[in-house]
PDB file of C-alpha atoms in Angstrom:
ATOM      1  CA  MET R 104      16.165 -18.978 -26.416  1.00  0.00           C
ATOM      2  CA  ILE R 105      13.149 -16.719 -25.868  1.00  0.00           C
ATOM      3  CA  SER R 106      12.167 -18.608 -22.727  1.00  0.00           C
ATOM      4  CA  LEU R 107      15.722 -18.333 -21.377  1.00  0.00           C
ATOM      5  CA  ILE R 108      15.761 -14.556 -21.916  1.00  0.00           C
ATOM      6  CA  GLY R 109      12.343 -14.245 -20.261  1.00  0.00           C
ATOM      7  CA  HIS R 110      13.429 -16.363 -17.307  1.00  0.00           C
ATOM      8  CA  VAL R 111      16.569 -14.254 -16.766  1.00  0.00           C
ATOM      9  CA  LEU R 112      14.677 -10.938 -16.980  1.00  0.00           C
ATOM     10  CA  VAL R 113      11.936 -12.085 -14.609  1.00  0.00           C
ATOM     11  CA  HIS R 114      14.537 -13.496 -12.203  1.00  0.00           C
ATOM     12  CA  ARG R 115      16.359 -10.133 -12.131  1.00  0.00           C
ATOM     13  CA  ILE R 116      13.150  -8.285 -11.283  1.00  0.00           C
ATOM     14  CA  LEU R 117      12.285 -10.811  -8.574  1.00  0.00           C
ATOM     15  CA  SER R 118      15.787 -10.515  -7.106  1.00  0.00           C
ATOM     16  CA  SER R 119      15.466  -6.727  -7.003  1.00  0.00           C
ATOM     17  CA  MET R 120      12.091  -7.031  -5.259  1.00  0.00           C
ATOM     18  CA  ALA R 121      13.559  -9.527  -2.788  1.00  0.00           C
ATOM     19  CA  ARG R 122      16.285  -7.050  -1.800  1.00  0.00           C
ATOM     20  CA  GLU R 123      13.892  -4.121  -1.524  1.00  0.00           C
ATOM     21  CA  PHE R 124      11.169  -5.895   0.442  1.00  0.00           C
ATOM     22  CA  ALA R 125      13.432  -8.225   2.445  1.00  0.00           C
ATOM     23  CA  PHE R 126      11.872 -11.467   1.213  1.00  0.00           C
ATOM     24  CA  SER R 127      12.860 -14.605   3.087  1.00  0.00           C
ATOM     25  CA  GLN R 128      15.183 -17.099   1.396  1.00  0.00           C
ATOM     26  CA  GLN R 129      12.380 -19.650   1.265  1.00  0.00           C
ATOM     27  CA  LEU R 130      10.080 -17.193  -0.520  1.00  0.00           C
ATOM     28  CA  VAL R 131      12.837 -16.271  -2.987  1.00  0.00           C
ATOM     29  CA  ARG R 132      13.406 -19.945  -3.814  1.00  0.00           C
ATOM     30  CA  THR R 133       9.667 -20.524  -4.215  1.00  0.00           C
ATOM     31  CA  LEU R 134       9.317 -17.556  -6.578  1.00  0.00           C
ATOM     32  CA  SER R 135      12.340 -18.690  -8.607  1.00  0.00           C
ATOM     33  CA  ILE R 136      10.905 -22.192  -9.025  1.00  0.00           C
ATOM     34  CA  LEU R 137       7.475 -20.764  -9.875  1.00  0.00           C
ATOM     35  CA  ASN R 138       9.079 -18.472 -12.455  1.00  0.00           C
ATOM     36  CA  LEU R 139      10.822 -21.415 -14.105  1.00  0.00           C
ATOM     37  CA  VAL R 140       7.659 -23.553 -14.115  1.00  0.00           C
ATOM     38  CA  VAL R 141       5.477 -20.779 -15.583  1.00  0.00           C
ATOM     39  CA  ILE R 142       8.001 -19.900 -18.311  1.00  0.00           C
ATOM     40  CA  CYS R 143       8.428 -23.570 -19.258  1.00  0.00           C
ATOM     41  CA  PHE R 144       4.669 -24.154 -19.299  1.00  0.00           C
ATOM     42  CA  PHE R 145       3.918 -21.233 -21.599  1.00  0.00           C
ATOM     43  CA  THR R 146       6.918 -22.031 -23.794  1.00  0.00           C
ATOM     44  CA  ALA R 147       5.512 -25.510 -24.361  1.00  0.00           C
ATOM     45  CA  ASN R 148       1.964 -24.281 -25.016  1.00  0.00           C
ATOM     46  CA  MET R 149       2.505 -21.067 -26.983  1.00  0.00           C
ATOM     47  CA  PRO R 150       2.029 -21.789 -30.719  1.00  0.00           C
ATOM     48  CA  THR R 151       4.262 -19.001 -32.046  1.00  0.00           C
ATOM     49  CA  ALA R 152       7.265 -16.947 -30.946  1.00  0.00           C
ATOM     50  CA  PRO R 153       5.341 -13.601 -31.065  1.00  0.00           C
ATOM     51  CA  SER R 154       2.767 -15.058 -28.656  1.00  0.00           C
ATOM     52  CA  LEU R 155       5.543 -16.050 -26.255  1.00  0.00           C
ATOM     53  CA  TRP R 156       7.141 -12.596 -26.536  1.00  0.00           C
ATOM     54  CA  LEU R 157       3.724 -11.041 -25.814  1.00  0.00           C
ATOM     55  CA  PHE R 158       3.271 -13.183 -22.701  1.00  0.00           C
ATOM     56  CA  ILE R 159       6.764 -12.377 -21.423  1.00  0.00           C
ATOM     57  CA  GLY R 160       6.190  -8.676 -22.105  1.00  0.00           C
ATOM     58  CA  ILE R 161       2.919  -8.668 -20.153  1.00  0.00           C
ATOM     59  CA  LEU R 162       4.598 -10.557 -17.303  1.00  0.00           C
ATOM     60  CA  LEU R 163       7.506  -8.091 -17.164  1.00  0.00           C
ATOM     61  CA  ILE R 164       5.200  -5.050 -17.216  1.00  0.00           C
ATOM     62  CA  THR R 165       3.080  -6.567 -14.435  1.00  0.00           C
ATOM     63  CA  LEU R 166       6.139  -7.261 -12.289  1.00  0.00           C
ATOM     64  CA  LYS R 167       7.444  -3.750 -12.982  1.00  0.00           C
ATOM     65  CA  PHE R 168       4.351  -2.141 -11.446  1.00  0.00           C
ATOM     66  CA  PHE R 169       3.821  -4.752  -8.718  1.00  0.00           C
ATOM     67  CA  PRO R 170       6.370  -3.210  -6.268  1.00  0.00           C
ATOM     68  CA  ARG R 171       4.410   0.059  -6.217  1.00  0.00           C
ATOM     69  CA  ILE R 172       1.215  -1.777  -5.326  1.00  0.00           C
ATOM     70  CA  LEU R 173       2.983  -3.891  -2.708  1.00  0.00           C
ATOM     71  CA  ARG R 174       4.685  -0.818  -1.232  1.00  0.00           C
ATOM     72  CA  PHE R 175       1.301   0.927  -0.922  1.00  0.00           C
ATOM     73  CA  PHE R 176      -0.184  -1.906   1.157  1.00  0.00           C
ATOM     74  CA  LEU R 177       2.992  -2.328   3.203  1.00  0.00           C
ATOM     75  CA  MET R 178       2.989   1.363   4.085  1.00  0.00           C
ATOM     76  CA  LYS R 179      -0.588   1.012   5.341  1.00  0.00           C
ATOM     77  CA  ARG R 180       0.609  -1.822   7.587  1.00  0.00           C
ATOM     78  CA  MET R 181       3.591   0.269   8.661  1.00  0.00           C
ATOM     79  CA  ARG R 182       1.313   3.145   9.671  1.00  0.00           C
ATOM     80  CA  SER R 183      -0.644   0.812  11.945  1.00  0.00           C
ATOM     81  CA  ALA R 184       2.516  -0.852  13.318  1.00  0.00           C
ATOM     82  CA  LEU R 185       4.097   2.383  14.583  1.00  0.00           C
ATOM     83  CA  ILE R 186       1.735   2.616  17.561  1.00  0.00           C
ATOM     84  CA  PRO R 187       2.557  -0.893  18.920  1.00  0.00           C
ATOM     85  CA  LEU R 188       6.216  -0.085  18.246  1.00  0.00           C
ATOM     86  CA  LEU R 189       5.999   2.988  20.481  1.00  0.00           C
ATOM     87  CA  ASP R 190       4.179   0.908  23.108  1.00  0.00           C
ATOM     88  CA  ALA R 191       7.192  -1.409  23.190  1.00  0.00           C
ATOM     89  CA  VAL R 192       9.536   1.596  23.440  1.00  0.00           C
ATOM     90  CA  ILE R 193       7.526   2.988  26.366  1.00  0.00           C
ATOM     91  CA  LEU R 194       7.665  -0.390  28.096  1.00  0.00           C
ATOM     92  CA  GLY R 195      11.443  -0.471  27.655  1.00  0.00           C
ATOM     93  CA  LEU R 196      11.817   3.040  29.073  1.00  0.00           C
ATOM     94  CA  GLN R 197       9.680   2.116  32.077  1.00  0.00           C
ATOM     95  CA  THR R 198      12.030  -0.788  32.848  1.00  0.00           C
ATOM     96  CA  GLY R 199      14.998   1.600  32.988  1.00  0.00           C
ATOM     97  CA  LYS R 200      16.481   1.113  29.517  1.00  0.00           C
ATOM     98  CA  SER R 201      17.784   4.021  27.465  1.00  0.00           C
ATOM     99  CA  PHE R 202      15.738   5.405  24.585  1.00  0.00           C
ATOM    100  CA  ARG R 203      17.975   3.920  21.891  1.00  0.00           C
ATOM    101  CA  SER R 204      18.088   0.517  23.569  1.00  0.00           C
ATOM    102  CA  SER R 205      14.307   0.483  23.904  1.00  0.00           C
ATOM    103  CA  LEU R 206      13.854   1.518  20.268  1.00  0.00           C
ATOM    104  CA  TYR R 207      16.322  -1.091  19.034  1.00  0.00           C
ATOM    105  CA  ALA R 208      14.628  -3.866  21.037  1.00  0.00           C
ATOM    106  CA  ALA R 209      11.221  -2.835  19.675  1.00  0.00           C
ATOM    107  CA  ILE R 210      12.522  -2.882  16.084  1.00  0.00           C
ATOM    108  CA  GLU R 211      14.158  -6.278  16.617  1.00  0.00           C
ATOM    109  CA  ASN R 212      10.711  -7.722  17.343  1.00  0.00           C
ATOM    110  CA  GLN R 213       9.516  -6.719  13.872  1.00  0.00           C
ATOM    111  CA  SER R 214       9.995  -8.912  10.815  1.00  0.00           C
ATOM    112  CA  GLY R 215      10.484  -8.763   7.055  1.00  0.00           C
ATOM    113  CA  TRP R 216      10.173  -5.506   5.160  1.00  0.00           C
ATOM    114  CA  MET R 217       8.969  -3.586   8.215  1.00  0.00           C
ATOM    115  CA  ARG R 218      12.020  -4.547  10.255  1.00  0.00           C
ATOM    116  CA  HIS R 219      14.299  -3.671   7.331  1.00  0.00           C
ATOM    117  CA  GLN R 220      12.808  -0.174   6.973  1.00  0.00           C
ATOM    118  CA  LEU R 221      12.818   0.548  10.696  1.00  0.00           C
ATOM    119  CA  MET R 222      16.377  -0.728  11.054  1.00  0.00           C
ATOM    120  CA  GLU R 223      17.478   1.771   8.387  1.00  0.00           C
ATOM    121  CA  LEU R 224      15.771   4.455  10.463  1.00  0.00           C
ATOM    122  CA  TYR R 225      17.597   3.314  13.602  1.00  0.00           C
ATOM    123  CA  GLN R 226      20.964   3.201  11.843  1.00  0.00           C
ATOM    124  CA  SER R 227      20.552   6.768  10.596  1.00  0.00           C
ATOM    125  CA  LEU R 228      19.669   7.739  14.170  1.00  0.00           C
ATOM    126  CA  ALA R 229      22.626   5.901  15.700  1.00  0.00           C
ATOM    127  CA  MET R 230      25.116   7.368  13.225  1.00  0.00           C
ATOM    128  CA  SER R 231      23.497  10.834  13.295  1.00  0.00           C
ATOM    129  CA  GLU R 232      23.205  10.856   9.496  1.00  0.00           C
ATOM    130  CA  ASN R 233      20.442  13.427   9.460  1.00  0.00           C
ATOM    131  CA  VAL R 234      20.882  14.264   5.789  1.00  0.00           C
ATOM    132  CA  ILE R 235      19.813  10.800   4.627  1.00  0.00           C
ATOM    133  CA  ALA R 236      16.224  10.904   3.380  1.00  0.00           C
ATOM    134  CA  MET R 237      13.881   8.044   4.148  1.00  0.00           C
ATOM    135  CA  LYS R 238      12.016   6.301   1.344  1.00  0.00           C
ATOM    136  CA  SER R 239       8.579   7.529   2.417  1.00  0.00           C
ATOM    137  CA  ALA R 240       7.075  10.670   3.907  1.00  0.00           C
ATOM    138  CA  LEU R 241       5.639   8.620   6.774  1.00  0.00           C
ATOM    139  CA  LEU R 242       9.027   7.264   7.850  1.00  0.00           C
ATOM    140  CA  GLN R 243      10.684  10.634   7.239  1.00  0.00           C
ATOM    141  CA  ASP R 244       8.263  12.363   9.628  1.00  0.00           C
ATOM    142  CA  PHE R 245       8.580   9.542  12.152  1.00  0.00           C
ATOM    143  CA  ARG R 246      12.380   9.695  11.973  1.00  0.00           C
ATOM    144  CA  ASP R 247      12.305  13.465  12.544  1.00  0.00           C
ATOM    145  CA  GLU R 248      10.193  12.986  15.672  1.00  0.00           C
ATOM    146  CA  ILE R 249      12.477  10.210  16.931  1.00  0.00           C
ATOM    147  CA  LEU R 250      15.534  12.406  16.342  1.00  0.00           C
ATOM    148  CA  GLU R 251      14.003  15.189  18.425  1.00  0.00           C
ATOM    149  CA  ILE R 252      13.332  12.781  21.286  1.00  0.00           C
ATOM    150  CA  ASP R 253      16.834  11.296  21.057  1.00  0.00           C
ATOM    151  CA  ARG R 254      18.483  14.728  21.085  1.00  0.00           C
ATOM    152  CA  SER R 255      16.528  16.004  24.069  1.00  0.00           C
ATOM    153  CA  GLN R 256      17.736  13.238  26.453  1.00  0.00           C
ATOM    154  CA  SER R 257      15.149  14.388  28.998  1.00  0.00           C
ATOM    155  CA  ARG R 258      11.610  13.225  29.752  1.00  0.00           C
ATOM    156  CA  CYS R 259      11.865  10.761  26.874  1.00  0.00           C
ATOM    157  CA  ILE R 260       8.951   8.692  28.075  1.00  0.00           C
ATOM    158  CA  ASP R 261       6.621  11.717  28.111  1.00  0.00           C
ATOM    159  CA  GLN R 262       7.684  12.672  24.594  1.00  0.00           C
ATOM    160  CA  VAL R 263       7.191   9.121  23.298  1.00  0.00           C
ATOM    161  CA  LYS R 264       3.733   9.020  24.873  1.00  0.00           C
ATOM    162  CA  ALA R 265       2.898  12.358  23.242  1.00  0.00           C
ATOM    163  CA  LEU R 266       4.057  11.024  19.860  1.00  0.00           C
ATOM    164  CA  ARG R 267       1.959   7.905  20.365  1.00  0.00           C
ATOM    165  CA  ARG R 268      -1.139   9.994  21.156  1.00  0.00           C
ATOM    166  CA  GLU R 269      -0.577  12.029  18.004  1.00  0.00           C
ATOM    167  CA  LEU R 270      -0.221   8.931  15.813  1.00  0.00           C
ATOM    168  CA  LYS R 271      -3.280   7.348  17.453  1.00  0.00           C
ATOM    169  CA  MET R 272      -5.328  10.470  16.781  1.00  0.00           C
ATOM    170  CA  HIS R 273      -4.282  10.466  13.119  1.00  0.00           C
ATOM    171  CA  GLU R 274      -5.051   6.739  12.843  1.00  0.00           C
ATOM    172  CA  ASP R 275      -8.538   7.194  14.328  1.00  0.00           C
ATOM    173  CA  PHE R 276      -9.124  10.137  12.010  1.00  0.00           C
ATOM    174  CA  ARG R 277      -8.174   8.091   8.953  1.00  0.00           C
ATOM    175  CA  ARG R 278     -10.362   5.198  10.093  1.00  0.00           C
ATOM    176  CA  ARG R 279     -13.420   7.433  10.457  1.00  0.00           C
ATOM    177  CA  SER R 280     -12.668   9.077   7.125  1.00  0.00           C
ATOM    178  CA  GLY R 281     -12.357   5.656   5.514  1.00  0.00           C
ATOM    179  CA  GLN R 282     -15.726   4.614   6.968  1.00  0.00           C
ATOM    180  CA  VAL R 283     -17.412   7.658   5.420  1.00  0.00           C
ATOM    181  CA  SER R 284     -15.766   6.945   2.068  1.00  0.00           C
ATOM    182  CA  GLN R 285     -16.780   3.266   2.250  1.00  0.00           C
ATOM    183  CA  GLN R 286     -20.405   4.181   2.949  1.00  0.00           C
ATOM    184  CA  LEU R 287     -20.457   6.501  -0.054  1.00  0.00           C
ATOM    185  CA  LYS R 288     -19.012   3.777  -2.286  1.00  0.00           C
ATOM    186  CA  MET R 289     -21.594   1.231  -1.134  1.00  0.00           C
ATOM    187  CA  GLN R 290     -24.435   3.694  -1.694  1.00  0.00           C
ATOM    188  CA  ALA R 291     -23.062   4.509  -5.149  1.00  0.00           C
ATOM    189  CA  ILE R 292     -22.886   0.788  -6.024  1.00  0.00           C
ATOM    190  CA  ILE R 293     -26.493   0.198  -4.916  1.00  0.00           C
ATOM    191  CA  VAL R 294     -27.802   3.250  -6.782  1.00  0.00           C
ATOM    192  CA  THR R 295     -25.839   2.274  -9.904  1.00  0.00           C
ATOM    193  CA  ALA R 296     -27.238  -1.267  -9.810  1.00  0.00           C
ATOM    194  CA  LEU R 297     -30.789   0.075  -9.490  1.00  0.00           C
ATOM    195  CA  TYR R 298     -30.239   2.554 -12.319  1.00  0.00           C
ATOM    196  CA  VAL R 299     -28.774  -0.095 -14.645  1.00  0.00           C
ATOM    197  CA  ALA R 300     -31.669  -2.464 -13.882  1.00  0.00           C
ATOM    198  CA  LEU R 301     -34.194   0.303 -14.563  1.00  0.00           C
ATOM    199  CA  LEU R 302     -32.336   1.275 -17.736  1.00  0.00           C
ATOM    200  CA  PHE R 303     -32.488  -2.289 -19.085  1.00  0.00           C
ATOM    201  CA  PHE R 304     -36.183  -2.473 -18.213  1.00  0.00           C
ATOM    202  CA  VAL R 305     -36.934   0.754 -20.103  1.00  0.00           C
ATOM    203  CA  ILE R 306     -34.923  -0.374 -23.137  1.00  0.00           C
ATOM    204  CA  MET R 307     -36.605  -3.801 -23.208  1.00  0.00           C
ATOM    205  CA  GLN R 308     -40.110  -2.360 -22.807  1.00  0.00           C
ATOM    206  CA  PHE R 309     -39.941   0.804 -24.899  1.00  0.00           C
ATOM    207  CA  GLY R 310     -36.880   0.332 -27.142  1.00  0.00           C
ATOM    208  CA  PHE R 311     -33.621   2.261 -27.357  1.00  0.00           C
ATOM    209  CA  LYS R 312     -33.868   4.069 -30.682  1.00  0.00           C
ATOM    210  CA  GLU R 313     -37.279   5.553 -29.916  1.00  0.00           C
ATOM    211  CA  HIS R 314     -36.003   7.113 -26.677  1.00  0.00           C
ATOM    212  CA  GLN R 315     -32.297   7.434 -27.475  1.00  0.00           C
ATOM    213  CA  LYS R 316     -31.964  11.108 -26.535  1.00  0.00           C
ATOM    214  CA  LEU R 317     -33.863  10.652 -23.276  1.00  0.00           C
ATOM    215  CA  ILE R 318     -31.786   7.623 -22.265  1.00  0.00           C
ATOM    216  CA  LEU R 319     -28.478   9.324 -23.092  1.00  0.00           C
ATOM    217  CA  MET R 320     -29.528  12.462 -21.222  1.00  0.00           C
ATOM    218  CA  SER R 321     -30.520  10.447 -18.143  1.00  0.00           C
ATOM    219  CA  SER R 322     -27.183   8.585 -18.286  1.00  0.00           C
ATOM    220  CA  LEU R 323     -25.264  11.869 -18.389  1.00  0.00           C
ATOM    221  CA  ILE R 324     -27.282  13.247 -15.473  1.00  0.00           C
ATOM    222  CA  PHE R 325     -26.703  10.037 -13.489  1.00  0.00           C
ATOM    223  CA  LEU R 326     -22.966  10.110 -14.215  1.00  0.00           C
ATOM    224  CA  GLY R 327     -22.822  13.763 -13.174  1.00  0.00           C
ATOM    225  CA  GLY R 328     -24.611  12.858  -9.938  1.00  0.00           C
ATOM    226  CA  LEU R 329     -22.071  10.142  -9.150  1.00  0.00           C
ATOM    227  CA  ILE R 330     -19.189  12.548  -9.759  1.00  0.00           C
ATOM    228  CA  TRP R 331     -20.844  15.139  -7.504  1.00  0.00           C
ATOM    229  CA  ILE R 332     -21.415  12.557  -4.733  1.00  0.00           C
ATOM    230  CA  PHE R 333     -17.772  11.430  -4.723  1.00  0.00           C
ATOM    231  CA  SER R 334     -16.595  15.045  -4.893  1.00  0.00           C
ATOM    232  CA  MET R 335     -18.693  15.951  -1.852  1.00  0.00           C
ATOM    233  CA  GLY R 336     -17.531  12.768  -0.139  1.00  0.00           C
ATOM    234  CA  ARG R 337     -13.889  13.766  -0.432  1.00  0.00           C
ATOM    235  CA  ARG R 338     -14.675  17.095   1.203  1.00  0.00           C
ATOM    236  CA  LEU R 339     -16.881  15.567   3.862  1.00  0.00           C
ATOM    237  CA  LYS R 340     -14.536  12.839   5.041  1.00  0.00           C
ATOM    238  CA  TRP R 341     -11.821  15.340   5.967  1.00  0.00           C
ATOM    239  CA  LYS R 342     -14.294  17.066   8.315  1.00  0.00           C
ATOM    240  CA  VAL R 343     -15.140  13.949  10.287  1.00  0.00           C
TER     241      VAL R 343
END
């Protein structure tokens, strides 16, 4: 009975995720079978009902937060995909197609969740439903720019190229900022490893109790230094 309830609850969450992220039918079937196998396996191996409830609870909580994590990574992919999308739109305009036809053809070449999100954007554009809010600030801003280009009906190709240059500039800026942040993280990891190694050496050679205050004070100073480094890094990377 417990396993049946768990299977139904997990299946509902997976179905909701499939609708939101436009999973393929094959992936949905695979996840459903995997859900059934996992539930049956743990039902057979869990010694008590509370243990099974605990496992199902952990599984449900994990699946509840998983869409947020997946959405975060998908939005990073979406940000990078907008520039090639505009390249396809520009190519369509250069061949004599209208702006909407070029945009629709470019979106049709996408797949999965990205195509689903961009198709919603196109439908709101085609039906002039300007009051509908997109599900992310990135797509909302992009839709606003696309609406302006669609309304102007003049020099569309120049406006699309200008939008592409703006997105490319932002993408390059984020990449350089990310490189600065990554360098700071690597330096912090190396320094932390050296400090921990030195700390263990001091404790093994001279003892902890005899130098407890000194060790704790050095740890606090080191922790404060790490916080200061990351704080300065956040300010620095936006100036790159």
